[in-house]
Amino acid sequence: MVETPRKRVLLAKPRGYCAGVDRAVQTVEEALKLYGAPIYVRKEIVHNKHVVSTLQAKGAIFVEENEEVPEGSTVIFSAHGVAPVVHDQARERNLKAIDATCPLVTKVHQEARRFAADDYDILLIGHEGHEEVIGTSGEAPEHIQLVDGPEGVANVTVRDPNKVVWLSQTTLSVDETMETVARLKEKLPLLQSPPSDDICYATQNRQQVMKQIAPDCDVILVVGSRNSSNSVRMVEVAVNAGARQGHLIDFAHEIDPAWLEGATTVGLSSGASVPEELVIQVLARLAEFGFADVEEVVTVQERLTFSLPQELKRDMKAAR
């Protein structure tokens, strides 16, 4: 008698919220409690549909630009960071601005300012149009040029090949970024690197566990939104590392039963802006398809936390 293969889920850890996302979401929640609704948020606080709709239900109003915020109101800047001009606009409109930029993105902004002050050409590796890239580029637009992946290297021109440095968006594929850097160094042998890694710890950790489980998986599911760069990268990393197929889903009901036909091992993880409750719902849905056996694969423990923005902490203290 042929035994039916055991269906199982390899559940990746670390997954879900990183310290920067946790801080940003908490910033909106605490601001709503402290100041009352509505609280305006410029852009999506983090790139996740569920998080945004949950905060909207609590009284957050998401806008594209400061002009949409009534004068004198409170506005929160998203975790992805903003260009200096956005702070200037907020002051002009007498807005109370709370900056929820992830501290790891702030670090890249500081590097950009420092290298620009020393008159370097800065090659920013990242995806065109991503909010984080727009914010970082705005720190020194006359010094920064975008390199969108290895293919972008051919278009790079610099004033002085002795004074050039690369920086990167924090949510990229580590492997693709290193390939881009290698190509840049072929073209510019004296290219300098950032003083410390720009790709954030959470992005790297989530990609690393993906690489570990992918070769054993028939299907990889990553819970995350389409505009979440780190979530999209996780699917790419999984497929490149040997998963037979990879899919990005926002919610459990998006699982197509056809994906699971003939599969015995499903890998599951979630992007850095995804609450754990969505992963639990996916596990419950997979159990309905017979994938009730869950094995957590842990590569590293994450313990980093960030404190809330100073402006908010000050007001919370005063209110107490």
PDB file of C-alpha atoms in Angstrom:
ATOM      1  CA  MET A   1       0.000   0.000   0.000  1.00  0.00           C
ATOM      2  CA  VAL A   2       1.382   3.402  -1.041  1.00  0.00           C
ATOM      3  CA  GLU A   3       1.450   5.864   1.816  1.00  0.00           C
ATOM      4  CA  THR A   4      -0.105   9.269   1.166  1.00  0.00           C
ATOM      5  CA  PRO A   5       2.646  11.879   1.606  1.00  0.00           C
ATOM      6  CA  ARG A   6       2.210  13.980   4.746  1.00  0.00           C
ATOM      7  CA  LYS A   7       1.046  17.522   4.010  1.00  0.00           C
ATOM      8  CA  ARG A   8       2.892  20.132   6.021  1.00  0.00           C
ATOM      9  CA  VAL A   9       3.547  23.850   6.364  1.00  0.00           C
ATOM     10  CA  LEU A  10       7.046  25.213   6.950  1.00  0.00           C
ATOM     11  CA  LEU A  11       6.386  28.440   8.837  1.00  0.00           C
ATOM     12  CA  ALA A  12       9.261  30.914   8.527  1.00  0.00           C
ATOM     13  CA  LYS A  13      10.530  32.913  11.465  1.00  0.00           C
ATOM     14  CA  PRO A  14      11.407  35.798  11.611  1.00  0.00           C
ATOM     15  CA  ARG A  15       8.318  37.037   9.762  1.00  0.00           C
ATOM     16  CA  GLY A  16       5.869  39.912  10.029  1.00  0.00           C
ATOM     17  CA  TYR A  17       6.321  43.217  11.820  1.00  0.00           C
ATOM     18  CA  CYS A  18       9.791  44.691  12.053  1.00  0.00           C
ATOM     19  CA  ALA A  19      10.718  47.254  14.713  1.00  0.00           C
ATOM     20  CA  GLY A  20      10.213  50.210  12.350  1.00  0.00           C
ATOM     21  CA  VAL A  21       6.720  49.114  11.312  1.00  0.00           C
ATOM     22  CA  ASP A  22       5.705  48.364  14.884  1.00  0.00           C
ATOM     23  CA  ARG A  23       6.816  51.868  15.896  1.00  0.00           C
ATOM     24  CA  ALA A  24       4.997  53.538  12.980  1.00  0.00           C
ATOM     25  CA  VAL A  25       1.681  51.746  13.552  1.00  0.00           C
ATOM     26  CA  GLN A  26       1.906  52.395  17.289  1.00  0.00           C
ATOM     27  CA  THR A  27       2.590  56.082  16.554  1.00  0.00           C
ATOM     28  CA  VAL A  28      -0.756  56.420  14.748  1.00  0.00           C
ATOM     29  CA  GLU A  29      -2.629  54.460  17.435  1.00  0.00           C
ATOM     30  CA  GLU A  30      -1.156  56.511  20.290  1.00  0.00           C
ATOM     31  CA  ALA A  31      -1.744  59.801  18.431  1.00  0.00           C
ATOM     32  CA  LEU A  32      -5.421  58.879  17.957  1.00  0.00           C
ATOM     33  CA  LYS A  33      -5.732  58.144  21.693  1.00  0.00           C
ATOM     34  CA  LEU A  34      -3.917  61.323  22.704  1.00  0.00           C
ATOM     35  CA  TYR A  35      -5.238  63.940  20.266  1.00  0.00           C
ATOM     36  CA  GLY A  36      -8.479  62.240  19.169  1.00  0.00           C
ATOM     37  CA  ALA A  37      -9.659  61.627  15.606  1.00  0.00           C
ATOM     38  CA  PRO A  38      -9.090  62.602  12.943  1.00  0.00           C
ATOM     39  CA  ILE A  39      -5.329  62.202  12.650  1.00  0.00           C
ATOM     40  CA  TYR A  40      -3.935  62.754   9.166  1.00  0.00           C
ATOM     41  CA  VAL A  41      -1.261  60.435   7.780  1.00  0.00           C
ATOM     42  CA  ARG A  42       0.747  61.389   4.697  1.00  0.00           C
ATOM     43  CA  LYS A  43       0.920  58.312   2.418  1.00  0.00           C
ATOM     44  CA  GLU A  44       0.255  54.805   3.763  1.00  0.00           C
ATOM     45  CA  ILE A  45       1.868  54.588   7.218  1.00  0.00           C
ATOM     46  CA  VAL A  46       3.230  51.169   6.136  1.00  0.00           C
ATOM     47  CA  HIS A  47       2.570  49.289   2.904  1.00  0.00           C
ATOM     48  CA  ASN A  48      -0.193  46.954   4.048  1.00  0.00           C
ATOM     49  CA  LYS A  49      -3.885  47.043   3.079  1.00  0.00           C
ATOM     50  CA  HIS A  50      -5.148  45.519   6.331  1.00  0.00           C
ATOM     51  CA  VAL A  51      -3.140  47.873   8.574  1.00  0.00           C
ATOM     52  CA  VAL A  52      -4.294  50.942   6.635  1.00  0.00           C
ATOM     53  CA  SER A  53      -7.994  49.966   6.692  1.00  0.00           C
ATOM     54  CA  THR A  54      -7.806  49.102  10.432  1.00  0.00           C
ATOM     55  CA  LEU A  55      -6.327  52.524  11.235  1.00  0.00           C
ATOM     56  CA  GLN A  56      -8.877  54.245   8.981  1.00  0.00           C
ATOM     57  CA  ALA A  57     -11.644  52.599  11.015  1.00  0.00           C
ATOM     58  CA  LYS A  58     -10.083  54.111  14.167  1.00  0.00           C
ATOM     59  CA  GLY A  59     -10.082  57.632  12.699  1.00  0.00           C
ATOM     60  CA  ALA A  60      -6.880  57.978  10.674  1.00  0.00           C
ATOM     61  CA  ILE A  61      -7.246  59.839   7.374  1.00  0.00           C
ATOM     62  CA  PHE A  62      -4.658  58.943   4.747  1.00  0.00           C
ATOM     63  CA  VAL A  63      -3.666  61.681   2.294  1.00  0.00           C
ATOM     64  CA  GLU A  64      -1.141  61.901  -0.518  1.00  0.00           C
ATOM     65  CA  GLU A  65       0.229  65.380   0.263  1.00  0.00           C
ATOM     66  CA  ASN A  66       0.342  67.960   3.059  1.00  0.00           C
ATOM     67  CA  GLU A  67      -1.972  70.272   1.069  1.00  0.00           C
ATOM     68  CA  GLU A  68      -4.853  67.898   1.827  1.00  0.00           C
ATOM     69  CA  VAL A  69      -4.386  68.350   5.589  1.00  0.00           C
ATOM     70  CA  PRO A  70      -6.410  71.214   7.135  1.00  0.00           C
ATOM     71  CA  GLU A  71      -4.145  73.983   8.452  1.00  0.00           C
ATOM     72  CA  GLY A  72      -3.160  73.538  12.094  1.00  0.00           C
ATOM     73  CA  SER A  73      -3.981  69.783  12.133  1.00  0.00           C
ATOM     74  CA  THR A  74      -1.757  66.883  13.164  1.00  0.00           C
ATOM     75  CA  VAL A  75      -0.017  64.960  10.379  1.00  0.00           C
ATOM     76  CA  ILE A  76       2.100  61.830  10.693  1.00  0.00           C
ATOM     77  CA  PHE A  77       4.815  61.041   8.149  1.00  0.00           C
ATOM     78  CA  SER A  78       5.041  57.377   7.138  1.00  0.00           C
ATOM     79  CA  ALA A  79       7.736  54.848   8.029  1.00  0.00           C
ATOM     80  CA  HIS A  80       9.314  55.243   4.569  1.00  0.00           C
ATOM     81  CA  GLY A  81      10.662  58.738   5.221  1.00  0.00           C
ATOM     82  CA  VAL A  82      10.136  62.086   3.524  1.00  0.00           C
ATOM     83  CA  ALA A  83      12.280  64.666   1.752  1.00  0.00           C
ATOM     84  CA  PRO A  84      13.178  67.869   3.682  1.00  0.00           C
ATOM     85  CA  VAL A  85      10.757  69.855   1.493  1.00  0.00           C
ATOM     86  CA  VAL A  86       7.852  67.901   3.050  1.00  0.00           C
ATOM     87  CA  HIS A  87       8.850  69.140   6.525  1.00  0.00           C
ATOM     88  CA  ASP A  88       9.042  72.677   5.126  1.00  0.00           C
ATOM     89  CA  GLN A  89       5.534  72.397   3.633  1.00  0.00           C
ATOM     90  CA  ALA A  90       4.175  71.179   6.980  1.00  0.00           C
ATOM     91  CA  ARG A  91       5.647  74.209   8.769  1.00  0.00           C
ATOM     92  CA  GLU A  92       4.159  76.562   6.144  1.00  0.00           C
ATOM     93  CA  ARG A  93       0.706  75.093   6.791  1.00  0.00           C
ATOM     94  CA  ASN A  94       1.187  75.263  10.571  1.00  0.00           C
ATOM     95  CA  LEU A  95       0.791  71.477  10.840  1.00  0.00           C
ATOM     96  CA  LYS A  96       1.815  69.556  13.912  1.00  0.00           C
ATOM     97  CA  ALA A  97       4.112  67.013  12.252  1.00  0.00           C
ATOM     98  CA  ILE A  98       5.025  63.702  13.864  1.00  0.00           C
ATOM     99  CA  ASP A  99       7.767  61.886  11.989  1.00  0.00           C
ATOM    100  CA  ALA A 100       7.309  58.086  12.072  1.00  0.00           C
ATOM    101  CA  THR A 101      10.201  57.454   9.665  1.00  0.00           C
ATOM    102  CA  CYS A 102      11.948  54.184  10.504  1.00  0.00           C
ATOM    103  CA  PRO A 103      15.259  54.987  12.250  1.00  0.00           C
ATOM    104  CA  LEU A 104      17.053  52.703   9.773  1.00  0.00           C
ATOM    105  CA  VAL A 105      15.743  54.863   6.897  1.00  0.00           C
ATOM    106  CA  THR A 106      16.766  58.001   8.823  1.00  0.00           C
ATOM    107  CA  LYS A 107      20.300  56.547   8.958  1.00  0.00           C
ATOM    108  CA  VAL A 108      20.387  56.412   5.126  1.00  0.00           C
ATOM    109  CA  HIS A 109      19.131  60.032   4.969  1.00  0.00           C
ATOM    110  CA  GLN A 110      21.959  61.086   7.305  1.00  0.00           C
ATOM    111  CA  GLU A 111      24.520  59.272   5.133  1.00  0.00           C
ATOM    112  CA  ALA A 112      23.153  61.028   2.037  1.00  0.00           C
ATOM    113  CA  ARG A 113      23.464  64.446   3.709  1.00  0.00           C
ATOM    114  CA  ARG A 114      26.975  63.732   4.948  1.00  0.00           C
ATOM    115  CA  PHE A 115      28.343  62.495   1.608  1.00  0.00           C
ATOM    116  CA  ALA A 116      26.618  65.340  -0.253  1.00  0.00           C
ATOM    117  CA  ALA A 117      28.213  67.862   2.136  1.00  0.00           C
ATOM    118  CA  ASP A 118      31.605  66.335   1.178  1.00  0.00           C
ATOM    119  CA  ASP A 119      30.660  66.787  -2.503  1.00  0.00           C
ATOM    120  CA  TYR A 120      30.408  63.086  -3.370  1.00  0.00           C
ATOM    121  CA  ASP A 121      28.347  61.638  -6.198  1.00  0.00           C
ATOM    122  CA  ILE A 122      25.866  59.283  -4.502  1.00  0.00           C
ATOM    123  CA  LEU A 123      24.543  56.222  -6.332  1.00  0.00           C
ATOM    124  CA  LEU A 124      21.277  55.246  -4.651  1.00  0.00           C
ATOM    125  CA  ILE A 125      20.332  51.642  -5.407  1.00  0.00           C
ATOM    126  CA  GLY A 126      16.564  51.317  -5.294  1.00  0.00           C
ATOM    127  CA  HIS A 127      13.268  51.180  -7.143  1.00  0.00           C
ATOM    128  CA  GLU A 128      12.129  54.247  -9.045  1.00  0.00           C
ATOM    129  CA  GLY A 129       9.022  55.838  -7.544  1.00  0.00           C
ATOM    130  CA  HIS A 130       9.251  54.037  -4.188  1.00  0.00           C
ATOM    131  CA  GLU A 131       8.476  56.443  -1.341  1.00  0.00           C
ATOM    132  CA  GLU A 132      11.709  55.653   0.465  1.00  0.00           C
ATOM    133  CA  VAL A 133      13.782  56.446  -2.642  1.00  0.00           C
ATOM    134  CA  ILE A 134      11.888  59.731  -3.191  1.00  0.00           C
ATOM    135  CA  GLY A 135      12.534  60.727   0.444  1.00  0.00           C
ATOM    136  CA  THR A 136      16.249  59.855   0.412  1.00  0.00           C
ATOM    137  CA  SER A 137      16.814  61.498  -2.993  1.00  0.00           C
ATOM    138  CA  GLY A 138      15.202  64.662  -1.663  1.00  0.00           C
ATOM    139  CA  GLU A 139      18.025  65.066   0.877  1.00  0.00           C
ATOM    140  CA  ALA A 140      20.511  65.976  -1.860  1.00  0.00           C
ATOM    141  CA  PRO A 141      18.886  65.801  -5.309  1.00  0.00           C
ATOM    142  CA  GLU A 142      21.844  67.405  -7.089  1.00  0.00           C
ATOM    143  CA  HIS A 143      24.221  64.716  -5.746  1.00  0.00           C
ATOM    144  CA  ILE A 144      22.055  61.578  -5.955  1.00  0.00           C
ATOM    145  CA  GLN A 145      21.329  59.412  -8.970  1.00  0.00           C
ATOM    146  CA  LEU A 146      19.141  56.325  -8.854  1.00  0.00           C
ATOM    147  CA  VAL A 147      20.468  52.925  -9.925  1.00  0.00           C
ATOM    148  CA  ASP A 148      17.434  50.674 -10.388  1.00  0.00           C
ATOM    149  CA  GLY A 149      19.031  47.208 -10.251  1.00  0.00           C
ATOM    150  CA  PRO A 150      22.006  45.758 -12.168  1.00  0.00           C
ATOM    151  CA  GLU A 151      20.572  46.928 -15.515  1.00  0.00           C
ATOM    152  CA  GLY A 152      20.741  50.548 -14.334  1.00  0.00           C
ATOM    153  CA  VAL A 153      24.542  50.494 -14.020  1.00  0.00           C
ATOM    154  CA  ALA A 154      25.111  51.197 -17.734  1.00  0.00           C
ATOM    155  CA  ASN A 155      23.505  54.647 -17.399  1.00  0.00           C
ATOM    156  CA  VAL A 156      25.646  55.816 -14.467  1.00  0.00           C
ATOM    157  CA  THR A 157      27.872  58.850 -14.998  1.00  0.00           C
ATOM    158  CA  VAL A 158      29.881  60.572 -12.260  1.00  0.00           C
ATOM    159  CA  ARG A 159      31.894  63.792 -12.058  1.00  0.00           C
ATOM    160  CA  ASP A 160      34.894  62.308 -10.251  1.00  0.00           C
ATOM    161  CA  PRO A 161      35.394  58.510 -10.023  1.00  0.00           C
ATOM    162  CA  ASN A 162      37.497  59.091  -6.874  1.00  0.00           C
ATOM    163  CA  LYS A 163      34.531  60.616  -5.009  1.00  0.00           C
ATOM    164  CA  VAL A 164      31.577  58.278  -5.396  1.00  0.00           C
ATOM    165  CA  VAL A 165      29.648  56.203  -2.859  1.00  0.00           C
ATOM    166  CA  TRP A 166      26.680  53.829  -3.058  1.00  0.00           C
ATOM    167  CA  LEU A 167      23.700  53.805  -0.675  1.00  0.00           C
ATOM    168  CA  SER A 168      20.554  51.694  -0.910  1.00  0.00           C
ATOM    169  CA  GLN A 169      16.853  51.483  -0.214  1.00  0.00           C
ATOM    170  CA  THR A 170      16.432  49.429   2.994  1.00  0.00           C
ATOM    171  CA  THR A 171      13.977  46.830   1.601  1.00  0.00           C
ATOM    172  CA  LEU A 172      15.805  45.402  -1.419  1.00  0.00           C
ATOM    173  CA  SER A 173      16.886  41.881  -2.301  1.00  0.00           C
ATOM    174  CA  VAL A 174      20.313  41.458  -0.694  1.00  0.00           C
ATOM    175  CA  ASP A 175      21.592  39.296  -3.585  1.00  0.00           C
ATOM    176  CA  GLU A 176      20.410  41.652  -6.328  1.00  0.00           C
ATOM    177  CA  THR A 177      21.864  44.660  -4.496  1.00  0.00           C
ATOM    178  CA  MET A 178      25.238  42.945  -4.172  1.00  0.00           C
ATOM    179  CA  GLU A 179      25.124  42.105  -7.895  1.00  0.00           C
ATOM    180  CA  THR A 180      24.421  45.785  -8.634  1.00  0.00           C
ATOM    181  CA  VAL A 181      27.313  46.840  -6.389  1.00  0.00           C
ATOM    182  CA  ALA A 182      29.657  44.340  -8.087  1.00  0.00           C
ATOM    183  CA  ARG A 183      28.763  45.782 -11.508  1.00  0.00           C
ATOM    184  CA  LEU A 184      29.218  49.331 -10.229  1.00  0.00           C
ATOM    185  CA  LYS A 185      32.668  48.421  -8.870  1.00  0.00           C
ATOM    186  CA  GLU A 186      33.686  47.034 -12.271  1.00  0.00           C
ATOM    187  CA  LYS A 187      32.814  50.423 -13.744  1.00  0.00           C
ATOM    188  CA  LEU A 188      34.040  52.501 -10.768  1.00  0.00           C
ATOM    189  CA  PRO A 189      36.817  50.628  -8.931  1.00  0.00           C
ATOM    190  CA  LEU A 190      37.136  53.337  -6.237  1.00  0.00           C
ATOM    191  CA  LEU A 191      33.424  53.233  -5.361  1.00  0.00           C
ATOM    192  CA  GLN A 192      32.949  53.548  -1.594  1.00  0.00           C
ATOM    193  CA  SER A 193      30.392  51.621   0.461  1.00  0.00           C
ATOM    194  CA  PRO A 194      28.119  53.001   3.188  1.00  0.00           C
ATOM    195  CA  PRO A 195      29.724  52.939   6.669  1.00  0.00           C
ATOM    196  CA  SER A 196      27.222  50.250   7.710  1.00  0.00           C
ATOM    197  CA  ASP A 197      24.742  48.064   5.844  1.00  0.00           C
ATOM    198  CA  ASP A 198      21.759  49.995   4.428  1.00  0.00           C
ATOM    199  CA  ILE A 199      19.501  46.981   3.792  1.00  0.00           C
ATOM    200  CA  CYS A 200      17.647  46.594   7.056  1.00  0.00           C
ATOM    201  CA  TYR A 201      18.135  43.657   9.425  1.00  0.00           C
ATOM    202  CA  ALA A 202      14.487  42.572   9.084  1.00  0.00           C
ATOM    203  CA  THR A 203      14.608  42.481   5.280  1.00  0.00           C
ATOM    204  CA  GLN A 204      17.787  40.389   5.414  1.00  0.00           C
ATOM    205  CA  ASN A 205      16.452  38.028   8.092  1.00  0.00           C
ATOM    206  CA  ARG A 206      13.184  37.371   6.239  1.00  0.00           C
ATOM    207  CA  GLN A 207      15.057  36.678   3.001  1.00  0.00           C
ATOM    208  CA  GLN A 208      17.519  34.388   4.790  1.00  0.00           C
ATOM    209  CA  VAL A 209      14.861  32.080   6.252  1.00  0.00           C
ATOM    210  CA  MET A 210      13.147  32.048   2.819  1.00  0.00           C
ATOM    211  CA  LYS A 211      16.366  30.756   1.255  1.00  0.00           C
ATOM    212  CA  GLN A 212      16.518  28.027   3.900  1.00  0.00           C
ATOM    213  CA  ILE A 213      12.996  26.651   3.457  1.00  0.00           C
ATOM    214  CA  ALA A 214      12.453  27.300  -0.282  1.00  0.00           C
ATOM    215  CA  PRO A 215      14.259  24.205  -1.651  1.00  0.00           C
ATOM    216  CA  ASP A 216      11.891  21.955   0.348  1.00  0.00           C
ATOM    217  CA  CYS A 217       8.702  23.756  -0.723  1.00  0.00           C
ATOM    218  CA  ASP A 218       6.286  23.001  -3.554  1.00  0.00           C
ATOM    219  CA  VAL A 219       4.577  26.333  -2.925  1.00  0.00           C
ATOM    220  CA  ILE A 220       5.674  29.454  -1.065  1.00  0.00           C
ATOM    221  CA  LEU A 221       3.040  31.874   0.217  1.00  0.00           C
ATOM    222  CA  VAL A 222       4.102  35.319   1.408  1.00  0.00           C
ATOM    223  CA  VAL A 223       1.453  37.405   3.158  1.00  0.00           C
ATOM    224  CA  GLY A 224       1.947  41.012   2.098  1.00  0.00           C
ATOM    225  CA  SER A 225       0.647  43.782  -0.151  1.00  0.00           C
ATOM    226  CA  ARG A 226       1.701  44.378  -3.772  1.00  0.00           C
ATOM    227  CA  ASN A 227       3.182  47.802  -2.946  1.00  0.00           C
ATOM    228  CA  SER A 228       5.324  46.314  -0.154  1.00  0.00           C
ATOM    229  CA  SER A 229       8.829  46.133  -1.605  1.00  0.00           C
ATOM    230  CA  ASN A 230      10.176  43.742   1.027  1.00  0.00           C
ATOM    231  CA  SER A 231       7.214  41.345   0.588  1.00  0.00           C
ATOM    232  CA  VAL A 232       7.598  41.251  -3.205  1.00  0.00           C
ATOM    233  CA  ARG A 233      11.336  40.593  -2.796  1.00  0.00           C
ATOM    234  CA  MET A 234      10.627  37.642  -0.456  1.00  0.00           C
ATOM    235  CA  VAL A 235       8.644  35.848  -3.170  1.00  0.00           C
ATOM    236  CA  GLU A 236      11.448  36.467  -5.691  1.00  0.00           C
ATOM    237  CA  VAL A 237      14.086  35.221  -3.254  1.00  0.00           C
ATOM    238  CA  ALA A 238      12.065  32.048  -2.517  1.00  0.00           C
ATOM    239  CA  VAL A 239      11.623  31.157  -6.193  1.00  0.00           C
ATOM    240  CA  ASN A 240      15.295  31.898  -6.934  1.00  0.00           C
ATOM    241  CA  ALA A 241      16.260  29.651  -4.005  1.00  0.00           C
ATOM    242  CA  GLY A 242      14.338  26.664  -5.371  1.00  0.00           C
ATOM    243  CA  ALA A 243      10.658  26.903  -4.436  1.00  0.00           C
ATOM    244  CA  ARG A 244       8.543  25.432  -7.256  1.00  0.00           C
ATOM    245  CA  GLN A 245       6.159  28.417  -7.174  1.00  0.00           C
ATOM    246  CA  GLY A 246       5.669  31.545  -5.061  1.00  0.00           C
ATOM    247  CA  HIS A 247       2.622  33.737  -4.465  1.00  0.00           C
ATOM    248  CA  LEU A 248       2.012  37.048  -2.694  1.00  0.00           C
ATOM    249  CA  ILE A 249      -1.368  37.305  -0.960  1.00  0.00           C
ATOM    250  CA  ASP A 250      -2.999  39.928   1.250  1.00  0.00           C
ATOM    251  CA  PHE A 251      -5.586  37.597   2.795  1.00  0.00           C
ATOM    252  CA  ALA A 252      -6.286  33.888   3.319  1.00  0.00           C
ATOM    253  CA  HIS A 253      -9.244  33.871   0.906  1.00  0.00           C
ATOM    254  CA  GLU A 254      -6.881  34.734  -1.974  1.00  0.00           C
ATOM    255  CA  ILE A 255      -5.293  31.265  -1.884  1.00  0.00           C
ATOM    256  CA  ASP A 256      -6.099  29.510  -5.160  1.00  0.00           C
ATOM    257  CA  PRO A 257      -6.761  25.783  -4.499  1.00  0.00           C
ATOM    258  CA  ALA A 258      -5.062  25.024  -7.838  1.00  0.00           C
ATOM    259  CA  TRP A 259      -1.729  26.173  -6.346  1.00  0.00           C
ATOM    260  CA  LEU A 260      -1.926  23.369  -3.781  1.00  0.00           C
ATOM    261  CA  GLU A 261      -2.780  20.507  -6.153  1.00  0.00           C
ATOM    262  CA  GLY A 262      -0.144  17.794  -5.803  1.00  0.00           C
ATOM    263  CA  ALA A 263       1.762  19.837  -3.188  1.00  0.00           C
ATOM    264  CA  THR A 264       2.960  18.276   0.052  1.00  0.00           C
ATOM    265  CA  THR A 265       5.020  21.158   1.510  1.00  0.00           C
ATOM    266  CA  VAL A 266       3.881  24.775   1.660  1.00  0.00           C
ATOM    267  CA  GLY A 267       6.239  27.469   2.921  1.00  0.00           C
ATOM    268  CA  LEU A 268       4.646  30.441   4.662  1.00  0.00           C
ATOM    269  CA  SER A 269       5.994  33.805   5.728  1.00  0.00           C
ATOM    270  CA  SER A 270       4.919  37.436   5.855  1.00  0.00           C
ATOM    271  CA  GLY A 271       6.407  40.795   4.970  1.00  0.00           C
ATOM    272  CA  ALA A 272       7.730  43.259   7.526  1.00  0.00           C
ATOM    273  CA  SER A 273       4.498  45.296   7.566  1.00  0.00           C
ATOM    274  CA  VAL A 274       2.108  42.369   8.125  1.00  0.00           C
ATOM    275  CA  PRO A 275       0.329  41.704  11.444  1.00  0.00           C
ATOM    276  CA  GLU A 276       0.493  38.133  12.739  1.00  0.00           C
ATOM    277  CA  GLU A 277      -3.302  37.724  12.724  1.00  0.00           C
ATOM    278  CA  LEU A 278      -3.226  37.525   8.905  1.00  0.00           C
ATOM    279  CA  VAL A 279      -0.696  34.662   9.061  1.00  0.00           C
ATOM    280  CA  ILE A 280      -2.904  32.817  11.568  1.00  0.00           C
ATOM    281  CA  GLN A 281      -5.851  33.150   9.164  1.00  0.00           C
ATOM    282  CA  VAL A 282      -3.739  31.694   6.333  1.00  0.00           C
ATOM    283  CA  LEU A 283      -2.711  28.756   8.547  1.00  0.00           C
ATOM    284  CA  ALA A 284      -6.385  28.077   9.297  1.00  0.00           C
ATOM    285  CA  ARG A 285      -7.195  28.168   5.565  1.00  0.00           C
ATOM    286  CA  LEU A 286      -4.300  25.828   4.730  1.00  0.00           C
ATOM    287  CA  ALA A 287      -5.543  23.415   7.414  1.00  0.00           C
ATOM    288  CA  GLU A 288      -8.867  23.247   5.534  1.00  0.00           C
ATOM    289  CA  PHE A 289      -6.875  21.992   2.534  1.00  0.00           C
ATOM    290  CA  GLY A 290      -5.239  19.311   4.703  1.00  0.00           C
ATOM    291  CA  PHE A 291      -2.076  21.230   5.588  1.00  0.00           C
ATOM    292  CA  ALA A 292      -2.600  21.039   9.348  1.00  0.00           C
ATOM    293  CA  ASP A 293       0.916  19.952  10.275  1.00  0.00           C
ATOM    294  CA  VAL A 294       2.912  23.143  10.989  1.00  0.00           C
ATOM    295  CA  GLU A 295       6.646  23.193  11.605  1.00  0.00           C
ATOM    296  CA  GLU A 296       8.236  26.544  12.491  1.00  0.00           C
ATOM    297  CA  VAL A 297      11.703  27.113  11.041  1.00  0.00           C
ATOM    298  CA  VAL A 298      13.621  29.711  13.074  1.00  0.00           C
ATOM    299  CA  THR A 299      16.891  31.185  11.814  1.00  0.00           C
ATOM    300  CA  VAL A 300      17.369  34.089  14.241  1.00  0.00           C
ATOM    301  CA  GLN A 301      15.584  35.817  17.137  1.00  0.00           C
ATOM    302  CA  GLU A 302      14.776  39.489  16.596  1.00  0.00           C
ATOM    303  CA  ARG A 303      14.840  41.658  19.708  1.00  0.00           C
ATOM    304  CA  LEU A 304      15.285  45.170  18.326  1.00  0.00           C
ATOM    305  CA  THR A 305      12.694  47.788  19.302  1.00  0.00           C
ATOM    306  CA  PHE A 306      12.491  51.517  18.603  1.00  0.00           C
ATOM    307  CA  SER A 307      10.999  54.135  20.890  1.00  0.00           C
ATOM    308  CA  LEU A 308       8.154  56.362  19.685  1.00  0.00           C
ATOM    309  CA  PRO A 309       8.911  59.710  17.958  1.00  0.00           C
ATOM    310  CA  GLN A 310      10.130  62.405  20.368  1.00  0.00           C
ATOM    311  CA  GLU A 311       7.276  64.833  19.505  1.00  0.00           C
ATOM    312  CA  LEU A 312       4.691  62.221  20.483  1.00  0.00           C
ATOM    313  CA  LYS A 313       6.511  61.041  23.604  1.00  0.00           C
ATOM    314  CA  ARG A 314       6.749  64.636  24.848  1.00  0.00           C
ATOM    315  CA  ASP A 315       2.993  65.175  24.473  1.00  0.00           C
ATOM    316  CA  MET A 316       2.167  61.796  26.027  1.00  0.00           C
ATOM    317  CA  LYS A 317       4.320  62.692  29.032  1.00  0.00           C
ATOM    318  CA  ALA A 318       2.662  66.112  29.351  1.00  0.00           C
ATOM    319  CA  ALA A 319      -0.804  64.524  29.192  1.00  0.00           C
ATOM    320  CA  ARG A 320       0.093  62.191  32.068  1.00  0.00           C
TER     321      ARG A 320
END
